[in-house]
């Protein structure tokens, strides 16, 4: 099994990248969040051939061998928790991870907030309930659900101002998580107006 890879990115698409290491190009499926982090890393370094390290989940089925890459180990661990839920496959878990931060997902699961999870494209009420039931005990949540409610309120406020759910989520991902709701909205509006 492949546990990690380090190499140059020779091709990027919206869903995967080709990582060349020692002359071999590996197709590594990544979330949109990971892809934006890779783009930022390359932008900061000023080089497209920067060496990048990924934690890898190797998914093997009788007819498929897929690699899923993550820049941080906690992303890999959360991904593996998500695919342990019956009905959530690797591509679905990758979609979930690309929507919002792991911290926000932990809060939603820890507080049993299925309504937050159903706002993710492709997650229905039954699947959201399954995720909460199967993962709640695995996630130790010490914080109250207040900040999650703040996140939902900020999301709804941005949508009411005419932004799409995806635009609002992307902006909220870039806002410092421990700020109050009004501050989140102001910061997200600054980010959105900068586009």
Coordinates of N, CA, C and O in Angstrom, one line a residue:
X1 N 0.8 -1.2 0.0 CA 0.0 0.0 0.0 C 0.9 1.2 0.0 O 1.9 1.3 0.7
X2 N 0.4 2.2 -0.7 CA 1.1 3.5 -0.8 C 0.6 4.4 0.4 O -0.6 4.6 0.5
X3 N 1.5 4.9 1.2 CA 1.1 5.7 2.4 C 1.4 7.2 2.2 O 0.7 8.0 2.7
X4 N 2.4 7.5 1.4 CA 2.7 8.9 1.1 C 3.5 9.0 -0.2 O 4.1 8.0 -0.6
X5 N 3.4 10.1 -0.9 CA 4.2 10.4 -2.1 C 4.7 11.8 -2.1 O 4.0 12.7 -1.6
X6 N 5.9 12.0 -2.6 CA 6.5 13.3 -2.8 C 7.0 13.5 -4.2 O 7.7 12.6 -4.7
X7 N 6.6 14.5 -4.8 CA 7.1 14.7 -6.2 C 6.6 16.0 -6.8 O 6.1 16.9 -6.1
X8 N 6.8 16.2 -8.1 CA 6.4 17.4 -8.8 C 5.0 17.1 -9.4 O 4.7 16.0 -9.9
X9 N 4.2 18.1 -9.5 CA 2.9 18.0 -10.1 C 3.1 18.4 -11.6 O 3.5 19.5 -11.9
X10 N 2.8 17.4 -12.5 CA 3.0 17.7 -13.9 C 1.7 17.9 -14.6 O 1.7 18.4 -15.8
X11 N 0.5 17.7 -14.0 CA -0.8 17.9 -14.5 C -1.8 18.2 -13.4 O -1.8 17.4 -12.4
X12 N -2.6 19.2 -13.6 CA -3.7 19.4 -12.6 C -5.0 19.5 -13.3 O -5.1 20.2 -14.3
X13 N -6.0 18.9 -12.8 CA -7.4 19.0 -13.3 C -8.2 19.4 -12.1 O -7.7 19.5 -11.0
X14 N -9.6 19.5 -12.3 CA -10.4 19.9 -11.1 C -10.6 18.7 -10.1 O -10.9 19.0 -9.0
X15 N -10.4 17.5 -10.5 CA -10.6 16.3 -9.7 C -9.4 15.6 -9.3 O -9.3 14.8 -8.3
X16 N -8.3 15.6 -10.1 CA -7.1 14.9 -9.8 C -5.9 15.6 -10.3 O -6.0 16.6 -11.0
X17 N -4.7 15.1 -9.9 CA -3.5 15.6 -10.4 C -2.6 14.5 -10.7 O -2.8 13.4 -10.2
X18 N -1.6 14.7 -11.5 CA -0.5 13.7 -11.8 C 0.7 14.1 -11.0 O 1.2 15.2 -11.3
X19 N 1.2 13.3 -10.1 CA 2.3 13.6 -9.3 C 3.5 12.7 -9.8 O 3.4 11.5 -9.7
X20 N 4.5 13.3 -10.3 CA 5.7 12.6 -10.8 C 6.7 12.4 -9.7 O 7.2 13.4 -9.1
X21 N 7.0 11.2 -9.4 CA 8.0 10.9 -8.4 C 8.9 9.8 -9.0 O 8.4 8.7 -9.4
X22 N 10.2 10.0 -9.0 CA 11.2 9.1 -9.5 C 10.8 8.5 -10.9 O 11.0 7.4 -11.2
X23 N 10.3 9.4 -11.8 CA 10.0 9.1 -13.2 C 8.7 8.4 -13.4 O 8.3 8.1 -14.5
X24 N 7.9 8.2 -12.3 CA 6.6 7.6 -12.5 C 5.5 8.6 -12.1 O 5.6 9.3 -11.1
X25 N 4.5 8.7 -13.0 CA 3.4 9.7 -12.7 C 2.2 9.0 -12.1 O 1.7 8.0 -12.6
X26 N 1.9 9.4 -10.9 CA 0.8 8.8 -10.2 C -0.5 9.7 -10.3 O -0.4 10.9 -10.0
X27 N -1.6 9.1 -10.6 CA -2.9 9.9 -10.7 C -3.4 9.9 -9.2 O -3.7 8.8 -8.7
X28 N -3.5 11.1 -8.7 CA -3.9 11.2 -7.3 C -5.2 12.1 -7.3 O -5.2 13.2 -7.7
X29 N -6.3 11.5 -6.8 CA -7.5 12.2 -6.6 C -7.4 13.2 -5.4 O -7.0 12.7 -4.4
X30 N -7.9 14.4 -5.6 CA -7.8 15.4 -4.5 C -9.1 16.2 -4.4 O -9.8 16.3 -5.4
X31 N -9.3 16.8 -3.2 CA -10.5 17.6 -3.1 C -10.2 19.0 -3.6 O -9.1 19.4 -3.9
X32 N -11.3 19.8 -3.9 CA -11.1 21.1 -4.4 C -10.3 22.0 -3.3 O -9.5 22.8 -3.7
X33 N -10.5 21.7 -2.1 CA -9.7 22.4 -1.0 C -8.2 22.1 -1.1 O -7.4 23.0 -1.1
X34 N -7.9 20.8 -1.3 CA -6.5 20.5 -1.5 C -5.9 21.1 -2.7 O -4.8 21.6 -2.7
X35 N -6.7 21.1 -3.8 CA -6.2 21.7 -5.0 C -5.9 23.2 -4.9 O -4.9 23.7 -5.3
X36 N -6.8 23.9 -4.2 CA -6.6 25.3 -3.9 C -5.3 25.6 -3.0 O -4.6 26.5 -3.2
X37 N -5.1 24.7 -2.1 CA -3.9 24.8 -1.2 C -2.6 24.6 -2.1 O -1.6 25.2 -1.9
X38 N -2.7 23.6 -3.0 CA -1.5 23.3 -3.9 C -1.3 24.5 -4.8 O -0.1 25.0 -4.9
X39 N -2.3 25.1 -5.3 CA -2.2 26.3 -6.1 C -1.5 27.5 -5.3 O -0.7 28.2 -5.8
X40 N -2.0 27.6 -4.1 CA -1.4 28.7 -3.3 C 0.0 28.4 -2.9 O 0.9 29.3 -3.0
X41 N 0.4 27.2 -2.7 CA 1.8 26.8 -2.4 C 2.6 27.1 -3.6 O 3.7 27.6 -3.5
X42 N 2.2 26.7 -4.8 CA 3.0 27.0 -6.0 C 3.1 28.5 -6.3 O 4.1 29.0 -6.8
X43 N 2.0 29.2 -6.0 CA 2.0 30.7 -6.2 C 3.0 31.3 -5.3 O 3.8 32.2 -5.7
X44 N 3.1 30.9 -4.0 CA 4.0 31.4 -3.0 C 5.5 31.1 -3.4 O 6.3 32.0 -3.3
X45 N 5.7 29.9 -3.9 CA 7.1 29.6 -4.3 C 7.5 30.2 -5.6 O 8.7 30.3 -5.9
X46 N 6.5 30.5 -6.4 CA 6.8 31.1 -7.7 C 7.2 30.1 -8.8 O 7.7 30.4 -9.8
X47 N 7.1 28.8 -8.4 CA 7.5 27.7 -9.3 C 6.4 26.7 -9.4 O 5.8 26.3 -8.4
X48 N 6.2 26.2 -10.6 CA 5.2 25.1 -10.8 C 5.8 23.8 -10.5 O 5.1 22.8 -10.4
X49 N 7.1 23.7 -10.5 CA 7.7 22.3 -10.2 C 8.2 22.2 -8.8 O 9.1 21.4 -8.5
X50 N 7.5 22.8 -7.9 CA 7.8 22.7 -6.4 C 7.5 21.3 -6.0 O 6.5 20.7 -6.4
X51 N 8.4 20.7 -5.2 CA 8.1 19.3 -4.6 C 6.9 19.4 -3.6 O 6.9 20.3 -2.7
X52 N 6.0 18.6 -3.8 CA 4.8 18.5 -2.9 C 4.7 17.1 -2.3 O 4.8 16.1 -3.0
X53 N 4.4 17.1 -1.0 CA 4.2 15.8 -0.3 C 2.7 15.6 0.0 O 2.0 16.5 0.4
X54 N 2.3 14.4 -0.3 CA 0.9 14.0 0.0 C 0.8 12.8 0.9 O 1.6 11.8 0.7
X55 N -0.1 12.8 1.8 CA -0.5 11.6 2.5 C -1.5 10.9 1.6 O -2.4 11.5 1.0
X56 N -1.4 9.6 1.4 CA -2.1 8.9 0.4 C -3.0 7.8 1.1 O -2.6 7.1 2.0
X57 N -4.2 7.7 0.6 CA -5.1 6.6 0.9 C -5.2 5.8 -0.4 O -5.6 6.3 -1.4
X58 N -4.9 4.5 -0.3 CA -4.9 3.7 -1.5 C -6.3 2.9 -1.4 O -6.5 2.2 -0.4
X59 N -7.1 3.1 -2.4 CA -8.4 2.5 -2.4 C -8.4 1.3 -3.4 O -8.2 1.6 -4.6
X60 N -8.6 0.1 -2.9 CA -8.5 -1.1 -3.8 C -9.8 -1.8 -3.8 O -10.4 -2.0 -2.7
X61 N -10.3 -2.0 -5.0 CA -11.5 -2.9 -5.2 C -11.1 -3.9 -6.2 O -10.0 -3.8 -6.8
X62 N -12.0 -4.8 -6.5 CA -11.6 -5.9 -7.5 C -11.2 -5.3 -8.8 O -10.3 -5.9 -9.5
X63 N -11.7 -4.2 -9.3 CA -11.4 -3.7 -10.6 C -10.8 -2.3 -10.6 O -10.6 -1.7 -11.6
X64 N -10.5 -1.8 -9.4 CA -10.0 -0.4 -9.3 C -8.9 -0.3 -8.3 O -8.9 -0.9 -7.2
X65 N -7.9 0.5 -8.6 CA -6.9 0.9 -7.6 C -6.7 2.4 -7.8 O -6.2 2.9 -8.8
X66 N -7.3 3.2 -6.8 CA -7.3 4.6 -6.8 C -6.4 5.2 -5.7 O -6.4 4.6 -4.6
X67 N -5.8 6.3 -5.9 CA -5.1 7.0 -4.9 C -5.8 8.3 -4.6 O -6.2 9.0 -5.5
X68 N -5.9 8.6 -3.3 CA -6.5 9.9 -2.8 C -5.5 10.6 -2.0 O -4.9 10.0 -1.0
X69 N -5.2 11.8 -2.3 CA -4.1 12.6 -1.7 C -4.6 13.7 -0.8 O -5.5 14.4 -1.1
X70 N -3.8 13.9 0.3 CA -4.1 15.0 1.3 C -2.8 15.6 1.7 O -1.8 15.0 2.0
X71 N -2.8 17.0 1.9 CA -1.6 17.7 2.3 C -1.4 17.5 3.8 O -0.2 17.5 4.3
X72 N -2.5 17.3 4.6 CA -2.3 17.2 6.0 C -2.8 15.8 6.5 O -3.8 15.3 5.9
X73 N -2.2 15.3 7.5 CA -2.6 13.9 7.9 C -4.0 13.9 8.5 O -4.7 12.9 8.4
X74 N -4.4 15.0 9.2 CA -5.7 15.0 9.8 C -6.8 14.9 8.7 O -7.9 14.4 8.9
X75 N -6.5 15.5 7.5 CA -7.5 15.3 6.4 C -7.6 13.9 6.0 O -8.7 13.4 5.7
X76 N -6.5 13.2 5.9 CA -6.5 11.8 5.5 C -7.3 11.0 6.6 O -8.1 10.1 6.2
X77 N -7.0 11.2 7.9 CA -7.7 10.5 8.9 C -9.2 10.7 8.9 O -10.0 9.8 9.1
X78 N -9.6 12.0 8.6 CA -11.1 12.3 8.6 C -11.7 11.6 7.4 O -12.8 11.1 7.4
X79 N -11.0 11.7 6.2 CA -11.4 11.0 5.0 C -11.7 9.5 5.3 O -12.7 9.0 4.9
X80 N -10.7 8.9 6.0 CA -10.9 7.4 6.3 C -12.0 7.2 7.2 O -12.7 6.1 7.1
X81 N -12.3 8.1 8.1 CA -13.5 8.0 9.0 C -14.8 8.1 8.2 O -15.7 7.3 8.3
X82 N -14.8 9.0 7.2 CA -16.0 9.2 6.4 C -16.3 8.0 5.5 O -17.4 7.5 5.4
X83 N -15.2 7.4 4.9 CA -15.5 6.2 4.1 C -15.8 5.0 4.9 O -16.3 4.0 4.3
X84 N -15.6 5.0 6.2 CA -16.0 3.9 7.0 C -17.5 3.9 7.2 O -18.1 2.8 7.7
X85 N -18.2 4.9 6.9 CA -19.7 5.0 7.0 C -20.3 4.3 5.8 O -19.9 4.6 4.7
X86 N -21.2 3.4 6.0 CA -21.7 2.6 4.9 C -22.5 3.6 4.0 O -23.3 4.5 4.5
X87 N -22.3 3.5 2.7 CA -23.0 4.4 1.8 C -22.1 5.6 1.4 O -22.5 6.3 0.5
X88 N -21.0 5.9 2.1 CA -20.1 7.0 1.7 C -18.9 6.3 1.0 O -18.1 5.6 1.7
X89 N -18.7 6.6 -0.2 CA -17.5 6.1 -1.0 C -16.4 7.2 -1.0 O -16.6 8.3 -0.5
X90 N -15.3 6.9 -1.5 CA -14.2 7.8 -1.5 C -14.5 9.1 -2.3 O -14.1 10.2 -1.8
X91 N -15.2 9.0 -3.4 CA -15.5 10.3 -4.1 C -16.5 11.1 -3.3 O -16.3 12.4 -3.3
X92 N -17.4 10.5 -2.7 CA -18.4 11.3 -1.8 C -17.7 11.9 -0.6 O -17.9 13.1 -0.3
X93 N -16.7 11.2 0.0 CA -16.0 11.7 1.1 C -15.1 12.9 0.6 O -15.0 13.9 1.4
X94 N -14.5 12.8 -0.5 CA -13.7 13.9 -1.1 C -14.6 15.1 -1.3 O -14.1 16.2 -1.0
X95 N -15.8 14.9 -1.8 CA -16.7 16.0 -2.0 C -17.0 16.7 -0.7 O -17.0 17.9 -0.6
X96 N -17.3 15.9 0.3 CA -17.6 16.4 1.7 C -16.4 17.3 2.2 O -16.6 18.4 2.7
X97 N -15.2 16.8 2.0 CA -14.0 17.5 2.5 C -13.8 18.8 1.7 O -13.2 19.7 2.3
X98 N -14.2 18.8 0.5 CA -14.0 20.0 -0.3 C -15.0 21.1 0.0 O -14.7 22.3 -0.4
X99 N -16.0 20.9 0.7 CA -17.1 21.8 0.9 C -16.7 22.8 2.1 O -17.0 24.0 2.0
X100 N -16.2 22.3 3.2 CA -16.0 23.1 4.3 C -14.8 22.6 5.1 O -14.3 21.5 4.8
X101 N -14.4 23.3 6.2 CA -13.3 22.8 7.0 C -13.6 21.6 7.8 O -14.7 21.3 8.1
X102 N -12.6 20.8 8.1 CA -12.7 19.6 9.0 C -13.3 20.0 10.3 O -14.1 19.3 10.9
X103 N -12.8 21.2 10.9 CA -13.3 21.6 12.2 C -14.8 21.8 12.1 O -15.6 21.4 13.0
X104 N -15.4 22.4 11.1 CA -16.8 22.7 11.0 C -17.5 21.3 10.8 O -18.6 21.1 11.4
X105 N -17.0 20.4 10.0 CA -17.6 19.1 9.9 C -17.6 18.4 11.2 O -18.6 17.7 11.6
X106 N -16.5 18.5 12.0 CA -16.5 17.8 13.3 C -17.6 18.4 14.2 O -18.3 17.7 14.9
X107 N -17.8 19.7 14.2 CA -18.8 20.3 15.0 C -20.2 19.9 14.6 O -21.0 19.6 15.4
X108 N -20.4 19.8 13.3 CA -21.7 19.4 12.8 C -22.0 17.9 13.2 O -23.1 17.6 13.7
X109 N -21.1 17.1 13.1 CA -21.2 15.7 13.5 C -21.3 15.5 15.0 O -22.2 14.8 15.5
X110 N -20.5 16.2 15.7 CA -20.4 16.1 17.1 C -21.7 16.7 17.8 O -22.1 16.1 18.8
X111 N -22.3 17.7 17.2 CA -23.6 18.2 17.8 C -24.8 17.6 17.2 O -25.9 17.9 17.5
X112 N -24.6 16.6 16.2 CA -25.7 16.0 15.6 C -26.5 16.8 14.7 O -27.7 16.6 14.4
X113 N -25.9 17.8 14.1 CA -26.6 18.8 13.2 C -26.7 18.2 11.8 O -25.8 18.5 10.9
X114 N -27.7 17.4 11.5 CA -27.9 16.8 10.2 C -28.2 17.9 9.2 O -28.0 17.7 8.0
X115 N -28.9 19.0 9.6 CA -29.3 20.0 8.6 C -28.1 20.6 8.0 O -28.2 21.0 6.8
X116 N -27.0 20.8 8.7 CA -25.8 21.4 8.1 C -25.2 20.4 7.0 O -24.8 20.8 5.9
X117 N -25.2 19.1 7.4 CA -24.7 18.1 6.4 C -25.5 18.0 5.2 O -25.0 17.7 4.1
X118 N -26.9 18.1 5.3 CA -27.7 18.0 4.1 C -27.6 19.1 3.1 O -28.0 19.0 2.0
X119 N -26.9 20.2 3.6 CA -26.7 21.3 2.6 C -25.5 21.0 1.7 O -25.3 21.8 0.8
X120 N -24.8 20.0 2.0 CA -23.7 19.5 1.1 C -24.3 18.8 -0.1 O -25.2 17.9 0.1
X121 N -23.9 19.1 -1.3 CA -24.5 18.5 -2.5 C -24.3 17.0 -2.5 O -23.2 16.5 -2.2
X122 N -25.4 16.2 -2.7 CA -25.3 14.8 -2.7 C -25.5 14.1 -1.4 O -25.5 12.9 -1.3
X123 N -25.7 14.9 -0.3 CA -25.9 14.3 1.0 C -27.4 14.5 1.3 O -27.9 15.6 1.5
X124 N -28.1 13.4 1.4 CA -29.5 13.4 1.8 C -29.7 13.3 3.3 O -28.7 13.1 4.1
X125 N -30.9 13.4 3.8 CA -31.2 13.3 5.2 C -30.8 12.0 5.8 O -30.2 12.0 6.9
X126 N -31.1 10.9 5.2 CA -30.7 9.6 5.7 C -29.2 9.4 5.8 O -28.7 8.9 6.8
X127 N -28.5 9.8 4.8 CA -27.0 9.7 4.8 C -26.4 10.6 5.8 O -25.5 10.2 6.6
X128 N -27.0 11.8 6.0 CA -26.5 12.7 7.1 C -26.7 12.1 8.4 O -25.8 12.1 9.3
X129 N -27.9 11.5 8.6 CA -28.2 10.8 9.9 C -27.2 9.7 10.2 O -26.7 9.5 11.3
X130 N -26.9 8.9 9.1 CA -26.0 7.8 9.2 C -24.6 8.3 9.6 O -23.9 7.7 10.4
X131 N -24.1 9.4 9.0 CA -22.8 9.9 9.3 C -22.8 10.3 10.8 O -21.8 10.0 11.5
X132 N -23.8 11.0 11.2 CA -23.8 11.4 12.6 C -23.8 10.2 13.6 O -23.0 10.2 14.5
X133 N -24.7 9.3 13.3 CA -24.8 8.1 14.2 C -23.5 7.3 14.2 O -23.0 6.9 15.3
X134 N -22.9 7.1 13.1 CA -21.7 6.2 13.0 C -20.4 7.0 13.5 O -19.5 6.3 13.9
X135 N -20.4 8.3 13.4 CA -19.1 9.0 13.7 C -19.2 9.8 14.9 O -18.1 10.3 15.4
X136 N -20.3 10.1 15.5 CA -20.4 11.0 16.7 C -19.5 10.5 17.8 O -18.8 11.3 18.4
X137 N -19.5 9.2 18.1 CA -18.7 8.7 19.2 C -17.2 8.7 18.9 O -16.4 8.8 19.8
X138 N -16.9 8.7 17.6 CA -15.4 8.8 17.2 C -14.9 10.2 17.3 O -13.7 10.4 17.4
X139 N -15.8 11.2 17.3 CA -15.4 12.6 17.3 C -15.6 13.1 18.7 O -16.8 13.2 19.1
X140 N -14.6 13.5 19.4 CA -14.8 14.1 20.7 C -15.0 15.6 20.5 O -14.1 16.3 20.0
X141 N -16.1 16.1 20.8 CA -16.5 17.5 20.6 C -16.6 18.1 22.0 O -17.5 17.9 22.7
X142 N -15.7 19.0 22.3 CA -15.7 19.7 23.6 C -16.5 21.0 23.5 O -16.9 21.6 24.5
X143 N -16.6 21.6 22.3 CA -17.1 22.9 22.1 C -18.7 22.8 21.9 O -19.2 21.8 21.5
X144 N -19.3 23.9 22.2 CA -20.8 23.9 22.0 C -21.1 24.1 20.5 O -20.2 24.4 19.8
X145 N -22.3 23.9 20.1 CA -22.7 24.1 18.7 C -22.9 25.5 18.4 O -23.4 25.8 17.3
X146 N -22.6 26.5 19.3 CA -22.9 27.9 19.0 C -22.1 28.4 17.7 O -22.7 29.1 16.9
X147 N -20.9 28.0 17.6 CA -20.1 28.5 16.5 C -20.6 27.9 15.2 O -20.5 28.5 14.1
X148 N -21.1 26.6 15.3 CA -21.7 26.0 14.1 C -22.9 26.8 13.7 O -23.2 27.0 12.5
X149 N -23.7 27.2 14.6 CA -24.9 28.0 14.3 C -24.5 29.3 13.7 O -25.2 29.8 12.8
X150 N -23.4 29.9 14.2 CA -22.9 31.1 13.6 C -22.5 30.9 12.2 O -22.7 31.8 11.3
X151 N -21.9 29.8 11.9 CA -21.5 29.5 10.5 C -22.7 29.3 9.6 O -22.8 29.9 8.5
X152 N -23.8 28.7 10.1 CA -25.0 28.5 9.3 C -25.7 29.9 9.1 O -26.2 30.2 8.0
X153 N -25.7 30.7 10.2 CA -26.3 32.0 10.1 C -25.6 32.9 9.0 O -26.2 33.6 8.2
X154 N -24.2 32.8 9.1 CA -23.4 33.6 8.1 C -23.7 33.1 6.7 O -23.8 33.9 5.8
X155 N -23.8 31.8 6.5 CA -24.0 31.2 5.2 C -25.4 31.7 4.7 O -25.5 32.1 3.5
X156 N -26.4 31.7 5.5 CA -27.7 32.1 5.1 C -27.7 33.6 4.8 O -28.4 34.1 3.9
X157 N -27.0 34.4 5.6 CA -26.9 35.9 5.4 C -26.3 36.2 4.0 O -26.8 37.0 3.3
X158 N -25.2 35.5 3.7 CA -24.6 35.7 2.4 C -25.5 35.3 1.3 O -25.5 35.9 0.2
X159 N -26.2 34.2 1.4 CA -27.1 33.7 0.4 C -28.2 34.7 0.2 O -28.6 35.0 -0.9
X160 N -28.7 35.3 1.3 CA -29.8 36.3 1.2 C -29.3 37.6 0.5 O -30.1 38.4 -0.1
X161 N -27.9 37.8 0.5 CA -27.4 39.0 -0.2 C -27.1 38.7 -1.7 O -26.6 39.5 -2.4
X162 N -27.5 37.5 -2.2 CA -27.4 37.2 -3.6 C -26.3 36.3 -4.0 O -26.1 36.0 -5.2
X163 N -25.4 35.9 -3.0 CA -24.3 35.0 -3.4 C -24.8 33.5 -3.4 O -25.7 33.2 -2.6
X164 N -24.2 32.7 -4.2 CA -24.6 31.3 -4.3 C -24.1 30.6 -3.1 O -23.2 31.1 -2.4
X165 N -24.6 29.4 -2.8 CA -24.2 28.7 -1.6 C -22.7 28.3 -1.8 O -21.9 28.4 -0.8
X166 N -22.2 28.0 -3.0 CA -20.8 27.6 -3.2 C -19.9 28.8 -2.9 O -18.9 28.7 -2.3
X167 N -20.3 30.0 -3.5 CA -19.5 31.2 -3.3 C -19.4 31.6 -1.8 O -18.4 31.9 -1.3
X168 N -20.6 31.5 -1.1 CA -20.6 31.8 0.4 C -19.7 30.8 1.1 O -19.0 31.2 2.0
X169 N -19.8 29.5 0.8 CA -19.0 28.5 1.5 C -17.5 28.8 1.3 O -16.7 28.7 2.2
X170 N -17.1 29.0 0.1 CA -15.7 29.3 -0.3 C -15.2 30.5 0.5 O -14.1 30.4 1.1
X171 N -16.0 31.5 0.6 CA -15.6 32.7 1.3 C -15.5 32.4 2.8 O -14.5 32.8 3.5
X172 N -16.4 31.7 3.4 CA -16.4 31.4 4.8 C -15.3 30.4 5.2 O -14.8 30.5 6.3
X173 N -14.8 29.6 4.3 CA -13.7 28.7 4.6 C -12.4 29.5 4.8 O -11.5 29.1 5.5
X174 N -12.4 30.7 4.2 CA -11.2 31.6 4.3 C -11.2 32.5 5.6 O -10.2 33.2 5.8
X175 N -12.3 32.5 6.3 CA -12.5 33.4 7.4 C -12.0 32.6 8.7 O -12.2 31.4 8.8
X176 N -11.4 33.4 9.6 CA -10.9 32.8 10.8 C -12.1 32.1 11.6 O -13.1 32.8 11.8
X177 N -12.0 30.9 12.0 CA -13.2 30.2 12.5 C -13.8 30.6 13.8 O -14.9 30.4 14.1
X178 N -13.0 31.2 14.7 CA -13.4 31.6 16.0 C -13.9 33.0 16.2 O -13.9 33.5 17.2
X179 N -14.4 33.6 15.1 CA -14.9 34.9 15.2 C -16.5 34.9 15.3 O -17.1 33.9 14.9
X180 N -17.1 36.0 15.7 CA -18.5 36.0 15.8 C -19.2 36.1 14.5 O -18.5 36.3 13.5
X181 N -20.5 35.8 14.4 CA -21.2 35.8 13.2 C -21.1 37.0 12.3 O -20.8 37.0 11.1
X182 N -21.3 38.2 13.0 CA -21.2 39.4 12.2 C -19.8 39.7 11.6 O -19.7 40.1 10.5
X183 N -18.8 39.3 12.4 CA -17.4 39.5 11.9 C -17.2 38.5 10.7 O -16.5 38.8 9.7
X184 N -17.7 37.3 10.8 CA -17.6 36.3 9.7 C -18.2 36.9 8.4 O -17.6 36.8 7.4
X185 N -19.4 37.4 8.6 CA -20.1 38.0 7.4 C -19.3 39.1 6.8 O -19.1 39.2 5.6
X186 N -18.8 40.0 7.7 CA -18.0 41.2 7.1 C -16.8 40.7 6.4 O -16.4 41.1 5.3
X187 N -16.0 39.7 7.0 CA -14.8 39.2 6.4 C -15.1 38.5 5.1 O -14.4 38.6 4.1
X188 N -16.2 37.7 5.1 CA -16.6 37.0 3.9 C -17.0 37.9 2.8 O -16.6 37.7 1.6
X189 N -17.7 39.0 3.1 CA -18.0 40.0 2.1 C -16.8 40.7 1.5 O -16.7 41.0 0.3
X190 N -15.8 40.9 2.4 CA -14.5 41.5 1.9 C -13.9 40.6 0.8 O -13.4 41.0 -0.2
X191 N -13.9 39.3 1.2 CA -13.3 38.3 0.3 C -14.1 38.2 -1.0 O -13.5 38.2 -2.1
X192 N -15.4 38.2 -0.9 CA -16.3 38.1 -2.1 C -16.2 39.3 -3.0 O -16.2 39.2 -4.2
X193 N -16.1 40.5 -2.4 CA -16.0 41.7 -3.2 C -14.6 41.8 -3.8 O -14.4 42.6 -4.8
X194 N -13.6 41.1 -3.3 CA -12.3 41.2 -3.9 C -12.1 40.3 -5.2 O -11.1 40.4 -5.9
X195 N -13.1 39.5 -5.5 CA -13.1 38.6 -6.7 C -13.2 39.4 -7.9 O -13.9 40.3 -8.1

